[in-house]
Tab-separated table of C-alpha atoms in Angstrom:
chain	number	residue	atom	x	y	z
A	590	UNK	CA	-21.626	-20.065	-79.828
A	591	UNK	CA	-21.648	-16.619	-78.097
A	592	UNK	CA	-18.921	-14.784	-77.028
A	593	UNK	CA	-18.212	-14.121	-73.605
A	594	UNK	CA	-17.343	-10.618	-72.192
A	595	UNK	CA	-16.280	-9.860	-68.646
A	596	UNK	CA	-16.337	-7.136	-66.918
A	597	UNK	CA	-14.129	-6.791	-63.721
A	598	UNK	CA	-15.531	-4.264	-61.006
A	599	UNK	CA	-15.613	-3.604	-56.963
A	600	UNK	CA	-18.827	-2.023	-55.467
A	601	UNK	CA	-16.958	0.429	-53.731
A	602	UNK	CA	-20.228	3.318	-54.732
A	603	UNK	CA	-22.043	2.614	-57.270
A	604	UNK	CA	-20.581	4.281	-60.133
A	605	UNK	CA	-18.658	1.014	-61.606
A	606	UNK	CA	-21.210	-1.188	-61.655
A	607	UNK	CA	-23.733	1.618	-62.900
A	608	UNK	CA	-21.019	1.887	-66.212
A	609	UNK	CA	-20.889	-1.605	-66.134
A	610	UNK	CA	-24.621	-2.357	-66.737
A	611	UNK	CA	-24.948	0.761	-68.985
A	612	UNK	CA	-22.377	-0.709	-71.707
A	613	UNK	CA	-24.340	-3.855	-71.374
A	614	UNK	CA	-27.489	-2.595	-72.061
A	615	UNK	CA	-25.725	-0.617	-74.784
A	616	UNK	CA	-24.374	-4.309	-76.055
A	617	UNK	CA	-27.919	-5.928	-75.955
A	618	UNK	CA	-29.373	-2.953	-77.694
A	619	UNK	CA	-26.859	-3.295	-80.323
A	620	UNK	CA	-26.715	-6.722	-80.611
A	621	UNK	CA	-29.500	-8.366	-78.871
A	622	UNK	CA	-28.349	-12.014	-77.221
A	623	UNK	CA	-25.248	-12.343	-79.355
A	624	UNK	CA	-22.942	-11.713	-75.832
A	625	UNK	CA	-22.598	-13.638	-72.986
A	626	UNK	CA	-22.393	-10.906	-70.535
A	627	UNK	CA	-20.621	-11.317	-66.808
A	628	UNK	CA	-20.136	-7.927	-64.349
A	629	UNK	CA	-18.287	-9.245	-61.497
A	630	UNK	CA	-16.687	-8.038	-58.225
A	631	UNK	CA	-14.070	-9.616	-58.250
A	632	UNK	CA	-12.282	-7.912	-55.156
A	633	UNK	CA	-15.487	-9.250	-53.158
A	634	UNK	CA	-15.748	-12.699	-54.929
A	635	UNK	CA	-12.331	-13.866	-55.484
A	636	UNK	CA	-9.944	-12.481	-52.936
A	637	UNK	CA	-9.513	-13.913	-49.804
A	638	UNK	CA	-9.750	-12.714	-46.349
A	639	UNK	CA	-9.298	-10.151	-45.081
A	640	UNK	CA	-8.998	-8.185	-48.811
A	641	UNK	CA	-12.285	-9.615	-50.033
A	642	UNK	CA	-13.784	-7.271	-47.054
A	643	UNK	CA	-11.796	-3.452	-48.095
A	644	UNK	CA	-14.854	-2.582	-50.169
A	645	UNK	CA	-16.945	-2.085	-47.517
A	646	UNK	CA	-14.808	0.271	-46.031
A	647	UNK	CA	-15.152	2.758	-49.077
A	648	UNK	CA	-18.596	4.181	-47.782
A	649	UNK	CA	-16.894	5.019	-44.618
A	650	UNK	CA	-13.682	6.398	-45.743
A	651	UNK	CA	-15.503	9.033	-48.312
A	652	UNK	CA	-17.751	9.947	-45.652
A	653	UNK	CA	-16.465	10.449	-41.850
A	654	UNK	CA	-13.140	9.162	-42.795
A	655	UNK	CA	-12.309	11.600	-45.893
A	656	UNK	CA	-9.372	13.016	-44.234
A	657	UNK	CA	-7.430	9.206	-44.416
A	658	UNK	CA	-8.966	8.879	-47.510
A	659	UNK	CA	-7.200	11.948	-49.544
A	660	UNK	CA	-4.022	11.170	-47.789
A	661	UNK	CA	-4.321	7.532	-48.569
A	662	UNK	CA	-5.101	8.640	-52.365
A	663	UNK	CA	-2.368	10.857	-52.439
A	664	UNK	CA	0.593	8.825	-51.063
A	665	UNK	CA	-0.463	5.560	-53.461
A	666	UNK	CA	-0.935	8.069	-56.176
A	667	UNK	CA	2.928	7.897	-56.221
A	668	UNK	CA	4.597	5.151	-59.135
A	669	UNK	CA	7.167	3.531	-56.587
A	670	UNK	CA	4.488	3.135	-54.013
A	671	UNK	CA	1.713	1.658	-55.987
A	672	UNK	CA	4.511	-0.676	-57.324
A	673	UNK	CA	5.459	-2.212	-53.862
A	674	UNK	CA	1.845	-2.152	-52.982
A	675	UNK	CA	0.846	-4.609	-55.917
A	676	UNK	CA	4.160	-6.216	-55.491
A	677	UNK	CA	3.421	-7.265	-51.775
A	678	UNK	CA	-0.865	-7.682	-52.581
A	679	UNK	CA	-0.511	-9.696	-55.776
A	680	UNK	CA	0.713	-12.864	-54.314
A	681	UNK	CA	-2.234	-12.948	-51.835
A	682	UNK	CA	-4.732	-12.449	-54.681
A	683	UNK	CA	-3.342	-14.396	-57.297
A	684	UNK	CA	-4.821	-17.874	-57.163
A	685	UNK	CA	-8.506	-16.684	-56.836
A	686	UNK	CA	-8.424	-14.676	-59.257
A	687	UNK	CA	-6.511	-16.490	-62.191
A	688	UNK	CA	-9.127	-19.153	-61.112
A	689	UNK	CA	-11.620	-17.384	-61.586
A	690	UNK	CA	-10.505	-16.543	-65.046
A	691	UNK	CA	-9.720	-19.762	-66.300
A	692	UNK	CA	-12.951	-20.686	-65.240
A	693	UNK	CA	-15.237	-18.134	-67.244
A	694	UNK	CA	-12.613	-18.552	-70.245
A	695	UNK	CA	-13.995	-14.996	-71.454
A	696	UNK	CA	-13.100	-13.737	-74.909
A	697	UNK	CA	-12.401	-10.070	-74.033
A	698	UNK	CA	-12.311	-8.693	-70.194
A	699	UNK	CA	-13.380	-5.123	-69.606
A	700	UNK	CA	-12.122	-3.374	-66.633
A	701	UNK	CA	-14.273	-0.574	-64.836
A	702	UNK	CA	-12.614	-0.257	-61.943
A	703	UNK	CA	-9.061	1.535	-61.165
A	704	UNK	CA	-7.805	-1.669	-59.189
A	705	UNK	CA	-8.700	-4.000	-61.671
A	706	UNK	CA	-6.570	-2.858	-63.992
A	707	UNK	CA	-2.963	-4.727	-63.350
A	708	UNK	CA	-4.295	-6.914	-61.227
A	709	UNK	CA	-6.685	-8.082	-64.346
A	710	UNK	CA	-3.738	-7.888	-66.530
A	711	UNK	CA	-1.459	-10.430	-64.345
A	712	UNK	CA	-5.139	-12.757	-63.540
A	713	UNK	CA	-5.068	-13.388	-67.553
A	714	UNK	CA	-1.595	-13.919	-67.421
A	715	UNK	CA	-1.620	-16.309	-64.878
A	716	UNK	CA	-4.470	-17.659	-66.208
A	717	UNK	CA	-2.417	-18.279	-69.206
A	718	UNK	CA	-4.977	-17.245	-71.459
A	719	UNK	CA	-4.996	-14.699	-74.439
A	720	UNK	CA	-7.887	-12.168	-74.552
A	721	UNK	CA	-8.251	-8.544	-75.407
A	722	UNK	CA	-8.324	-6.562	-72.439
A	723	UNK	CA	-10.172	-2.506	-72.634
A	724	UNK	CA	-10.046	-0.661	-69.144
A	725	UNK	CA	-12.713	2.044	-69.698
A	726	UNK	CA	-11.946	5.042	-67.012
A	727	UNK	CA	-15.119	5.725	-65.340
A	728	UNK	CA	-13.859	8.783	-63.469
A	729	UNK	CA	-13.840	12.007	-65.344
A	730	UNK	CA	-10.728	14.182	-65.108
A	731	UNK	CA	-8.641	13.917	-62.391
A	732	UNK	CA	-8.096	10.080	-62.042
A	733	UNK	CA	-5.806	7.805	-59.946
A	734	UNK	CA	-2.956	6.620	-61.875
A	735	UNK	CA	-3.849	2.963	-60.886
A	736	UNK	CA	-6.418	3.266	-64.011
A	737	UNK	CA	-3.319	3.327	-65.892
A	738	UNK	CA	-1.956	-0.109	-67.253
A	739	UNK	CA	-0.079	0.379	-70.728
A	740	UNK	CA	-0.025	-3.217	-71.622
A	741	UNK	CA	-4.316	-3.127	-71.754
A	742	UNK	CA	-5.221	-3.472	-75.357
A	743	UNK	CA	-7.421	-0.455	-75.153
A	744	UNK	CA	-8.266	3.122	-72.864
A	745	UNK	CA	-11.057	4.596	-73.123
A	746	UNK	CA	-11.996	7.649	-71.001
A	747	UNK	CA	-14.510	10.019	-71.074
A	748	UNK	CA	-12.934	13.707	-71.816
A	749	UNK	CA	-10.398	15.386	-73.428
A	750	UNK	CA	-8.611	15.770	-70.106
A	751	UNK	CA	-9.057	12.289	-69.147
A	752	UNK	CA	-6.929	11.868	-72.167
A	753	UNK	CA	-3.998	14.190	-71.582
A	754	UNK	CA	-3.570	12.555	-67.653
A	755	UNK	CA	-3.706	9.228	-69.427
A	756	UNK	CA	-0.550	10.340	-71.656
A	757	UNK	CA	0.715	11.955	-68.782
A	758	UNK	CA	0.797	8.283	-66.892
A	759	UNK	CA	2.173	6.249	-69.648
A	760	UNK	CA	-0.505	4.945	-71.787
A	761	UNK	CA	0.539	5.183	-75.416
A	762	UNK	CA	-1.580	7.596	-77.674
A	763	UNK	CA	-2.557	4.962	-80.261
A	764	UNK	CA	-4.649	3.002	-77.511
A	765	UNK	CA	-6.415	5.718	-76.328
A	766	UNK	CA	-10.128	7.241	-77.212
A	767	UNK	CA	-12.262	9.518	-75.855
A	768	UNK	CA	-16.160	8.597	-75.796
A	769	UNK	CA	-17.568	10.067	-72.863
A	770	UNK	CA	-18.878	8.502	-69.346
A	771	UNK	CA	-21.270	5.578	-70.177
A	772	UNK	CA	-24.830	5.745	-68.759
A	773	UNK	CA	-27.962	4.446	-69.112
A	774	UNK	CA	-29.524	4.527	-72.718
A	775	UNK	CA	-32.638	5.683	-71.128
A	776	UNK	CA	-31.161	9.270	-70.524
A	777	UNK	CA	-30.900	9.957	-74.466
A	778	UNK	CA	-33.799	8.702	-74.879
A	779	UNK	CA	-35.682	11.102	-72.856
A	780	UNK	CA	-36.430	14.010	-74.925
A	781	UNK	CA	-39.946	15.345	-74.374
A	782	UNK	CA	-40.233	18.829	-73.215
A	783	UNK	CA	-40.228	19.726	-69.448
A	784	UNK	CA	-43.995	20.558	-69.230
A	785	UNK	CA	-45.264	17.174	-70.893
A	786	UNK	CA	-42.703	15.802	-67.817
A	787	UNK	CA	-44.351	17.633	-65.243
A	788	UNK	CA	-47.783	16.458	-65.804
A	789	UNK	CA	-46.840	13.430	-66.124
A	790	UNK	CA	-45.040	13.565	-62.549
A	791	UNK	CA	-47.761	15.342	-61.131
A	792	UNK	CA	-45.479	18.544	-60.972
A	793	UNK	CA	-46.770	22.128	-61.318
A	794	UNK	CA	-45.922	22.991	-64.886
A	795	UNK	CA	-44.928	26.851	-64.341
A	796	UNK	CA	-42.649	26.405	-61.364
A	797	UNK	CA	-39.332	26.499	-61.298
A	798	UNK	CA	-38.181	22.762	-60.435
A	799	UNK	CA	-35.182	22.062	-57.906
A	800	UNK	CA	-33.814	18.727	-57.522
A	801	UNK	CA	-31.850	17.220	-54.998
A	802	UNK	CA	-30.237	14.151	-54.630
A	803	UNK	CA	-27.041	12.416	-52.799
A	804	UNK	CA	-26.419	9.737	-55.172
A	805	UNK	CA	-27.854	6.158	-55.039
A	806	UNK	CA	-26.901	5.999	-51.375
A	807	UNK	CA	-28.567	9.378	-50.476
A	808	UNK	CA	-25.143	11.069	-48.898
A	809	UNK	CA	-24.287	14.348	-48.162
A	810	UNK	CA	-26.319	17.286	-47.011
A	811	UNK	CA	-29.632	16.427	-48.901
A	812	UNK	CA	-32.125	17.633	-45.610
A	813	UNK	CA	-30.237	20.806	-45.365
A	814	UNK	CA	-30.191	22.670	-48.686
A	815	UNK	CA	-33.758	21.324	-49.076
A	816	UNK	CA	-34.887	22.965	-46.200
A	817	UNK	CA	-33.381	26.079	-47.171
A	818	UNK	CA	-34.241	26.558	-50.426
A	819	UNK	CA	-38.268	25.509	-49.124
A	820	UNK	CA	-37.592	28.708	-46.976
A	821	UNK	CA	-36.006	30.830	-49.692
A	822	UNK	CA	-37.520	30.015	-52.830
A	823	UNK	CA	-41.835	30.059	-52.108
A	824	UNK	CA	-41.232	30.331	-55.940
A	825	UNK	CA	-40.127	26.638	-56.769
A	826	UNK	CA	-41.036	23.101	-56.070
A	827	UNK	CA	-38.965	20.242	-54.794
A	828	UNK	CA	-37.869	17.305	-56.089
A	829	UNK	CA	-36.096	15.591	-53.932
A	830	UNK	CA	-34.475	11.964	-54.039
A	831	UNK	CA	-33.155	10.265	-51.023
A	832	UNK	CA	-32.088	7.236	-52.862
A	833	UNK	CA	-31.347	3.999	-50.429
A	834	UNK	CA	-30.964	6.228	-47.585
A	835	UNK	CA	-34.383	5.106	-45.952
A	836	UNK	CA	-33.804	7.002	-42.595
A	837	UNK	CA	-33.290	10.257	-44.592
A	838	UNK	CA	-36.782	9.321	-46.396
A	839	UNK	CA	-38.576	9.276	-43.387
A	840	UNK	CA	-37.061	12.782	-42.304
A	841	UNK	CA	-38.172	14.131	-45.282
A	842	UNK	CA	-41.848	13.018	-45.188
A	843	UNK	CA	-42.082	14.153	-41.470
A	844	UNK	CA	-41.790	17.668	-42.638
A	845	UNK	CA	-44.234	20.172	-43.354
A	846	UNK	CA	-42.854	21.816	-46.624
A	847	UNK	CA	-43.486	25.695	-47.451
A	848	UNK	CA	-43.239	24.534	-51.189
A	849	UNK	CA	-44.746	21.841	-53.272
A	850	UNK	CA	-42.266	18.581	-52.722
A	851	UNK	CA	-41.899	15.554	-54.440
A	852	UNK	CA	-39.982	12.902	-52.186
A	853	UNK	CA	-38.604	9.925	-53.312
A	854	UNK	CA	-36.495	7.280	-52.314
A	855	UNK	CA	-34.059	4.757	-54.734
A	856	UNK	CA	-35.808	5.595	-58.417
A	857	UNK	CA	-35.462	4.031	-62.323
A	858	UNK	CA	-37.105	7.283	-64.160
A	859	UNK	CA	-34.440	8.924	-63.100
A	860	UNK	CA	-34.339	10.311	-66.952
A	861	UNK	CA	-37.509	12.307	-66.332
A	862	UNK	CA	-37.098	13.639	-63.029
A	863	UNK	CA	-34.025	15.532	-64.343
A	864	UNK	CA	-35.640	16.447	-67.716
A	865	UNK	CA	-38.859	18.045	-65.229
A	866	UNK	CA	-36.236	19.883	-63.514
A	867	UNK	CA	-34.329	23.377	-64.131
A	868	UNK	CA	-31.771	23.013	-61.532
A	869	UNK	CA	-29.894	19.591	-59.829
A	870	UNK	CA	-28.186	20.190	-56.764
A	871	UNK	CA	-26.094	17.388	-55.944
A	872	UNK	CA	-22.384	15.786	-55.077
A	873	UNK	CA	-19.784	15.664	-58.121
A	874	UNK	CA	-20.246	12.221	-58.829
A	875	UNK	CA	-18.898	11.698	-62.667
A	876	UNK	CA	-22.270	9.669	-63.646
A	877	UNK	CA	-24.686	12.002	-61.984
A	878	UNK	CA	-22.954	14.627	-63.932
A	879	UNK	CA	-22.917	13.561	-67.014
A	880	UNK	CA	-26.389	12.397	-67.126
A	881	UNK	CA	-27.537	15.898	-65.927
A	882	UNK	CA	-25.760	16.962	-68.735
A	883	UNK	CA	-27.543	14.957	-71.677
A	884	UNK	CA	-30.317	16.451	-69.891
A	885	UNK	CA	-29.585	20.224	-70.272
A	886	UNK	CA	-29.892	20.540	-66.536
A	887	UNK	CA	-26.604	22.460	-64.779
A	888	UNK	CA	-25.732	20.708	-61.594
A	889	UNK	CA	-24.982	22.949	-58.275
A	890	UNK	CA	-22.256	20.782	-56.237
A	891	UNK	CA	-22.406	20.314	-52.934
A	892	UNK	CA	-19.150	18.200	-51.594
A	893	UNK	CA	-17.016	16.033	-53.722
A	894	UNK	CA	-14.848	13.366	-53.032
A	895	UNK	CA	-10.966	14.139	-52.879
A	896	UNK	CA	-8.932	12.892	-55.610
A	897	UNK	CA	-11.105	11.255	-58.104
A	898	UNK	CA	-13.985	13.910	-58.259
A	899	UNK	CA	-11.767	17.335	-57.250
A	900	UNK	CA	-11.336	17.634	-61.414
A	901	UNK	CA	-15.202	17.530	-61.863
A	902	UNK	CA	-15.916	20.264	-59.664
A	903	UNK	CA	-13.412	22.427	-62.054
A	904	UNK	CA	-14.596	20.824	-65.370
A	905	UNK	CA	-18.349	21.759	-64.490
A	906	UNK	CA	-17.194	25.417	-63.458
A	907	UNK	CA	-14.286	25.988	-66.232
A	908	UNK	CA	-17.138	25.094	-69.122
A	909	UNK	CA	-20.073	27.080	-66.876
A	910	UNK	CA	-22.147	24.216	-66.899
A	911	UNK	CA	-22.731	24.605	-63.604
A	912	UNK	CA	-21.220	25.503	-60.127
A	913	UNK	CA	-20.022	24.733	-57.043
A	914	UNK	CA	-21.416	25.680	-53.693
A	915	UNK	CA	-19.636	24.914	-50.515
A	916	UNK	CA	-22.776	25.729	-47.916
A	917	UNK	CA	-26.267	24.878	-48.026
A	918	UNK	CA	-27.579	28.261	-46.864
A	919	UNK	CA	-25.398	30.099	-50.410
A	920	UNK	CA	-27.348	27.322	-52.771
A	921	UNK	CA	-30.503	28.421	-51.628
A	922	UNK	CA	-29.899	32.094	-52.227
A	923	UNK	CA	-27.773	31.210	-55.103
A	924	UNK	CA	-30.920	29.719	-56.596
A	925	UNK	CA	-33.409	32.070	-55.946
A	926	UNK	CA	-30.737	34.800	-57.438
A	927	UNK	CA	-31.271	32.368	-61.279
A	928	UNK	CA	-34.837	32.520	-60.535
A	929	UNK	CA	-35.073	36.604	-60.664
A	930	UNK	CA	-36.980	37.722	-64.128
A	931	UNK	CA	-34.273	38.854	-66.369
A	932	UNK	CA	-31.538	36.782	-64.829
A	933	UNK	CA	-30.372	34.688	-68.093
A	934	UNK	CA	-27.343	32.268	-66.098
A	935	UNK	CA	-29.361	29.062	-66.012
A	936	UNK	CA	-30.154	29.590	-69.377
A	937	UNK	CA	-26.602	30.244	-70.382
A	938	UNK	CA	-25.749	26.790	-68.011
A	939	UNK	CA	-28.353	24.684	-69.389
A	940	UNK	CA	-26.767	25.337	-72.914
A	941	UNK	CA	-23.546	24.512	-71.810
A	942	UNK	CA	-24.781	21.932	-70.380
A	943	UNK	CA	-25.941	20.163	-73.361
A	944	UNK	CA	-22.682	20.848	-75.396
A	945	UNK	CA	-21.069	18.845	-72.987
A	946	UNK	CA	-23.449	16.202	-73.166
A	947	UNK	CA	-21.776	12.834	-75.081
A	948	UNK	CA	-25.034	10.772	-75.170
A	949	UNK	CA	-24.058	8.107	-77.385
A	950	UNK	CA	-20.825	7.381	-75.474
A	951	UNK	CA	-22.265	4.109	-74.103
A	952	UNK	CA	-23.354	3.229	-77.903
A	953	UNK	CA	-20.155	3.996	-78.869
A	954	UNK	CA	-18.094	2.214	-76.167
A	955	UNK	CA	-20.410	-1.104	-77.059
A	956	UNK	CA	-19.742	-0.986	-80.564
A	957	UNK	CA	-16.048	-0.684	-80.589
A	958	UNK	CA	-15.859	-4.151	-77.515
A	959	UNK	CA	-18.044	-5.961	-80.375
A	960	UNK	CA	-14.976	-5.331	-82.773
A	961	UNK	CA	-12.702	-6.870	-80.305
A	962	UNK	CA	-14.968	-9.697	-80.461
């Protein structure tokens, strides 16, 4: 009979279920059909009004509203308030939830999500079932304490700093490794070199390759720095990926580009496009990052969220893996400054780039949920 695993996420972006269904492809690689595999929201699916309907807010309060947003992550960053938070939520939640659980009887539950983490905890518990339970911190450095839950039978995060905030918050030493951020298997497995890529893509082979992207969702100031660096850089071509953002897809292909362009909207050879590429300009999203890493490619960030992404921005920086860029006009010019002959600093990035790089973590964070199991 196979075993069950369960992962407990909330679509609020699209990093946790991304991590989600990256360790799961990581499981079925390693051990193809043995698991009985469920990702669900449970914040959506098995809270009730009106909490089942906070996620959708998220897109909202990291865009126009990202001034409540950092002061909303900031006050419940504090012990005694996240306490009486999940004091006065819990009850609300509880039934659903513990339902839920009984339900799918799972024989380990994974969390990937920072709320999921005592509020999974107290589900199995009122549940009254016994199960391992591993919160894997998808969020690179500077995380919310809420991703802390000593009782969990496992932490794993994805740096070396992760690891010291974890201590820091209370999660004992002996149930904590550091793996890296899980993504797709398809980014270590893209290894051929950037001309073969090109072809293949349809890309001019000698040209220096700019990418830019918002993310799955297409945010941020994607129409901007690609216009600039079209009207800076007549020595580079454009790769640019608008993602779900349909709207900014059709403002892209209504413009007559000074450069050879590439658009694109929501893509799965995602591997590739960064491997055909020699810089990524993008937000400081901790998956985007790290698969830009395993790809030798330096990132140039353009906005980050406050709170959970401000430690990327200095992680990227501190290592010189990359940099960040706070106008779209300085990333143009900051680009065609690399692109000089004799200028050696993307070079120097791309290398630390790859050192970086963990791309086994997902491997890794499979194998050691099969032992639990």
């Amino acid at each position: 009979m196979k075993k069950t695993i369960l992962f407990l996420m909330s679509d609020t972006g699209g990093g946790h279920r991304a991590s989600a269904q990256a360790i799961e492809e990581a499981i079925q690689h390693l051990h193809p059909n043995q698991y009985t595999i469920i990702i669900e929201d449970m914040w959506k699916n098995h809270t009730p009004w009106p909490f089942n309907r906070l996620p959708d807010l998220y897109g909202w309060l990291t865009g126009p509203g990202l001034p409540l947003w950092r002061l909303m992550w900031r006050v419940s960053a504090y012990a005694s308030v996240q306490s009486r938070l999940f004091t006065f939520i819990f009850p609300f939640i509880k039934q659903r939830g513990a339902d839920y659980i009984k339900q799918v009887q799972p024989d380990l539950i994974v969390s990937v999500h920072p709320v999921m983490n005592q509020a999974g905890m107290e589900w199995l518990n009122a549940a009254g079932l016994k199960a391992p339970f591993v919160t894997i911190v998808t969020d690179m450095v500077t995380f919310h304490p809420s991703w802390i839950c000593p009782e969990v039978t496992r932490c794993i995060v994805p740096t070396d700093q992760a690891r010291d905030r974890a201590l820091k918050f209370g999660m004992p030493a002996e149930k904590l490794v550091v793996y890296g951020q899980p993504v797709s298997l398809k980014f270590a497995a893209s290894n051929r070199d950037k001309a073969t890529v090109r072809r293949q893509l349809g890309l001019l082979t000698e040209r220096y390759t700019i990418m830019v992207m918002g993310g799955g969702e297409g945010f941020g100031k994607i129409y901007k720095v690609a216009r600039h660096i079209a009207r800076q850089a007549p020595q580079a071509q454009l790769i640019i990926v608008a993602g779900r953002n349909r709207a900014l897809k059709h403002k892209l292909e209504a413009v007559t580009w000074e450069i050879p362009t590439r658009i694109y909207g929501f893509v799965d050879n995602m591997p590739d496009l960064m491997r055909a590429s020699d810089v990524l300009v993008t937000k400081a999203g901790p998956g985007t990052i790290s698969e830009a890493f395993i790809a030798g490619l330096p990132p140039v960030l353009l906005g980050y969220i406050p709170g959970q992404e401000t430690g990327n921005v200095a992680y990227v920086q501190e290592n010189e893996a990359g940099v960040y860029v706070r106008r779209p006009l300085d990333v143009a010019q900051l680009i065609c400054d690399w692109m000089t002959p004799g200028n050696d600093t993307l070079q120097h990035m791309s290398q630390n780039a790859a050192r970086l790089a963990r791309p086994q973590a997902s491997l890794q964070i499979a194998d050691e949920l099969c032992h639990f199991v």
